[in-house]
Short mmCIF file of C-alpha atoms in Angstrom, two decimals:
data_model
loop_
_atom_site.label_atom_id
_atom_site.label_comp_id
_atom_site.label_asym_id
_atom_site.label_seq_id
_atom_site.Cartn_x
_atom_site.Cartn_y
_atom_site.Cartn_z
CA ILE A 1 12.40 9.29 -9.39
CA THR A 2 8.83 9.52 -10.58
CA LEU A 3 6.94 6.77 -12.34
CA GLU A 4 6.84 8.86 -15.52
CA ASP A 5 10.66 9.11 -15.45
CA THR A 6 11.24 5.36 -15.60
CA LEU A 7 12.40 3.97 -18.93
CA ALA A 8 9.28 1.92 -19.51
CA ALA A 9 6.91 4.75 -18.66
CA THR A 10 8.64 7.34 -20.85
CA THR A 11 7.84 5.20 -23.87
CA VAL A 12 4.10 5.29 -23.17
CA ASN A 13 3.61 8.56 -21.26
CA GLY A 14 1.12 10.77 -23.06
CA LEU A 15 -0.28 7.99 -25.25
CA ARG A 16 -4.01 7.52 -25.59
CA TRP A 17 -5.06 3.93 -25.12
CA CYS A 18 -7.58 3.42 -27.92
CA GLY A 19 -9.37 0.14 -28.20
CA LYS A 20 -10.87 -1.30 -31.37
CA ASP A 21 -14.26 -2.96 -31.15
CA ASN A 22 -14.76 -6.42 -32.62
CA ASP A 23 -11.07 -7.06 -33.22
CA THR A 24 -9.09 -9.96 -31.80
CA GLU A 25 -6.06 -7.73 -31.13
CA GLY A 26 -8.12 -5.03 -29.43
CA PHE A 27 -5.96 -2.13 -30.66
CA ASP A 28 -6.44 0.25 -33.54
CA TYR A 29 -2.95 0.74 -35.00
CA ILE A 30 -4.13 2.84 -37.95
CA SER A 31 -6.05 5.65 -36.32
CA CYS A 32 -7.06 6.87 -32.92
CA PRO A 33 -10.44 8.58 -32.84
CA TYR A 34 -10.65 11.63 -30.63
CA ASN A 35 -13.42 10.07 -28.59
CA CYS A 36 -10.92 7.55 -27.20
CA LYS A 37 -9.87 10.26 -24.74
CA ASP A 38 -13.21 9.59 -23.07
CA ASN A 39 -12.24 5.97 -22.42
CA ILE A 40 -10.31 6.71 -19.26
CA TRP A 41 -10.76 3.11 -18.13
CA ALA A 42 -7.91 2.11 -20.45
CA ASP A 43 -5.56 4.78 -19.11
CA ASP A 44 -6.70 3.99 -15.59
CA ALA A 45 -6.05 0.27 -16.04
CA PHE A 46 -2.52 0.79 -17.34
CA TRP A 47 -1.40 3.64 -15.07
CA GLY A 48 -3.22 2.19 -12.06
CA ILE A 49 -1.30 -1.10 -12.28
CA ALA A 50 1.94 0.74 -13.08
CA SER A 51 1.44 3.04 -10.05
CA LYS A 52 0.66 0.10 -7.78
CA ASN A 53 3.78 -1.78 -8.89
CA PHE A 54 5.90 1.36 -8.59
CA ALA A 55 4.70 1.95 -5.01
CA GLU A 56 5.33 -1.65 -3.99
CA LYS A 57 9.02 -1.21 -4.87
CA ALA A 58 9.53 1.97 -2.82
CA VAL A 59 11.76 1.63 0.25
CA GLY A 60 12.84 3.99 3.04
CA GLU A 61 11.98 7.67 2.72
CA VAL A 62 9.81 8.66 -0.23
CA TYR A 63 9.07 12.12 -1.56
CA LEU A 64 5.83 13.54 -2.89
CA VAL A 65 5.93 16.88 -4.70
CA LEU A 66 2.65 18.79 -4.63
CA ASN A 67 1.52 22.14 -6.02
CA GLY A 68 0.43 24.61 -3.33
CA SER A 69 -0.67 27.27 -5.81
CA ARG A 70 -2.91 25.41 -8.21
CA THR A 71 -4.95 27.62 -10.50
CA ASP A 72 -7.60 25.02 -11.41
CA GLY A 73 -9.53 25.31 -8.14
CA GLN A 74 -8.23 21.96 -6.85
CA LEU A 75 -6.36 21.52 -3.58
CA SER A 76 -2.83 20.14 -3.43
CA PHE A 77 -3.81 16.60 -2.42
CA ARG A 78 -6.73 14.91 -4.13
CA ASN A 79 -8.41 11.64 -3.11
CA ASN A 80 -8.89 10.71 -6.76
CA SER A 81 -5.21 11.07 -7.75
CA TYR A 82 -3.15 8.05 -8.79
CA PHE A 83 -1.04 8.60 -5.69
CA ALA A 84 -4.08 8.42 -3.40
CA LYS A 85 -5.80 5.53 -5.16
CA TYR A 86 -2.87 3.29 -6.13
CA GLU A 87 0.43 4.36 -4.62
CA LEU A 88 -0.19 5.30 -0.98
CA PRO A 89 -2.23 2.15 -0.17
CA ASN A 90 0.47 -0.04 -1.74
CA LEU A 91 3.53 1.36 0.00
CA GLN A 92 5.13 -1.45 1.99
CA ARG A 93 4.56 -0.86 5.70
CA THR A 94 6.17 -3.94 7.25
CA GLY A 95 9.47 -5.78 6.99
CA ILE A 96 12.96 -4.48 6.41
CA PHE A 97 12.10 -3.24 2.90
CA ARG A 98 9.36 -0.83 3.88
CA VAL A 99 8.56 2.84 3.53
CA THR A 100 9.45 4.61 6.75
CA LYS A 101 8.65 8.22 5.93
CA LEU A 102 6.70 10.31 3.43
CA ASN A 103 8.23 13.73 2.78
CA VAL A 104 5.81 16.13 1.13
CA LEU A 105 7.52 18.95 -0.75
CA LEU A 106 4.87 21.62 -1.25
CA LEU A 107 5.83 24.08 -3.98
CA HIS A 108 4.27 27.46 -4.61
CA SER A 109 4.62 28.98 -8.07
CA PRO A 110 6.43 32.32 -8.13
CA ASP A 111 4.11 35.33 -8.37
CA GLN A 112 1.01 33.17 -7.92
CA GLN A 113 -1.41 33.02 -5.01
CA VAL A 114 -0.65 30.51 -2.28
CA VAL A 115 -3.73 28.29 -2.10
CA GLU A 116 -2.53 25.95 0.60
CA LYS A 117 0.42 25.50 2.97
CA CYS A 118 1.67 22.54 4.97
CA GLY A 119 -0.74 21.84 7.83
CA GLU A 120 -3.75 23.26 6.00
CA LYS A 121 -6.79 21.96 4.15
CA SER A 122 -6.09 18.81 2.12
CA LEU A 123 -2.65 18.40 3.67
CA ILE A 124 -4.20 17.87 7.11
CA TYR A 125 -6.16 14.99 5.62
CA LEU A 126 -3.07 13.63 3.84
CA GLU A 127 -1.09 13.69 7.09
CA THR A 128 -3.85 11.78 8.91
CA LEU A 129 -4.08 9.28 6.07
CA VAL A 130 -0.32 8.67 5.93
CA GLN A 131 -0.10 8.26 9.70
CA SER A 132 -2.98 5.75 9.60
CA TYR A 133 -0.64 3.59 7.50
CA GLN A 134 1.98 3.86 10.28
CA ILE A 135 4.27 5.93 8.04
CA GLU A 136 6.03 9.00 9.40
CA TYR A 137 4.94 12.25 7.72
CA LEU A 138 6.81 15.48 7.10
CA CYS A 139 5.68 18.43 4.98
CA LYS A 140 7.95 21.27 3.89
CA ASP A 141 6.83 24.46 2.15
CA ASP A 142 9.05 25.61 -0.73
CA PRO A 143 12.22 23.67 0.05
CA GLU A 144 15.32 25.62 -0.96
CA GLU A 145 16.54 22.74 -3.11
CA LEU A 146 13.58 23.16 -5.43
CA ILE A 147 13.14 26.93 -5.51
CA LEU A 148 15.62 27.34 -8.36
CA MET A 149 13.70 24.80 -10.39
CA MET A 150 10.51 26.75 -9.79
CA CYS A 151 12.26 29.97 -10.82
CA SER A 152 13.72 28.60 -14.04
CA ASP A 153 10.63 29.75 -15.95
CA ASN A 154 10.17 33.05 -14.13
CA TRP A 155 13.45 34.64 -13.01
CA GLU A 156 11.85 38.07 -12.69
CA ALA A 157 9.36 36.98 -10.02
CA ARG A 158 9.84 38.65 -6.63
CA GLU A 159 10.59 35.33 -4.90
CA CYS A 160 13.14 34.40 -7.55
CA GLN A 161 15.02 37.69 -7.30
CA LEU A 162 15.46 37.12 -3.58
CA ALA A 163 16.60 33.53 -4.16
CA ARG A 164 19.08 34.77 -6.77
CA GLN A 165 20.56 37.32 -4.34
CA VAL A 166 21.04 34.69 -1.65
CA LEU A 167 22.48 32.24 -4.16
CA ARG A 168 24.88 34.90 -5.50
CA LYS A 169 26.18 35.59 -1.98
CA GLU A 170 26.71 31.88 -1.30
CA TRP A 171 28.40 31.40 -4.67
CA ASP A 172 30.73 34.36 -4.04
CA LYS A 173 31.68 32.91 -0.64
CA LYS A 174 32.49 29.60 -2.28
CA LEU A 175 34.53 31.16 -5.11
CA PHE A 176 36.21 34.10 -3.39
CA GLY A 177 35.97 33.26 0.30
CA LYS A 178 33.78 36.32 0.86
CA SER A 179 30.52 37.81 -0.29
CA ASN A 180 30.74 40.76 -2.71
#
């Protein structure tokens, strides 16, 4: 489960945190000026604390889904992400309720250039960082379990057609005991 998928976070995800100067309440309930989007300190304060608390509750194996075919020029793992700044440093590393393993699921968008694979570029740094916290690290490129999710928006992509053929054969085996 992601932080954004928790009940509390879904109620505030996407909101702009607009302050109101010279007001005892501190919030402007009537309007939100567009320049409030420049006040990232408010978003950072809320989501930073939420991310820290979320990470402190994680136990056992945790999963991190990253994009290996970003089109914005960024690498898959960024030092300035909420995960890097607030979650990874606050994963419990001792005691019986600790994080034992970080599983990175690196997805590549169908019909888009692969920018980075497991064991490359920013993922080398992430692996070193995770291991410095005494947490086991595993990275998997395009796990089968998630390929269908990636293809849901682009069934005609070359990778998705192949996945569909394999899935069809497996489904036929399950239904008919043989592949048609």
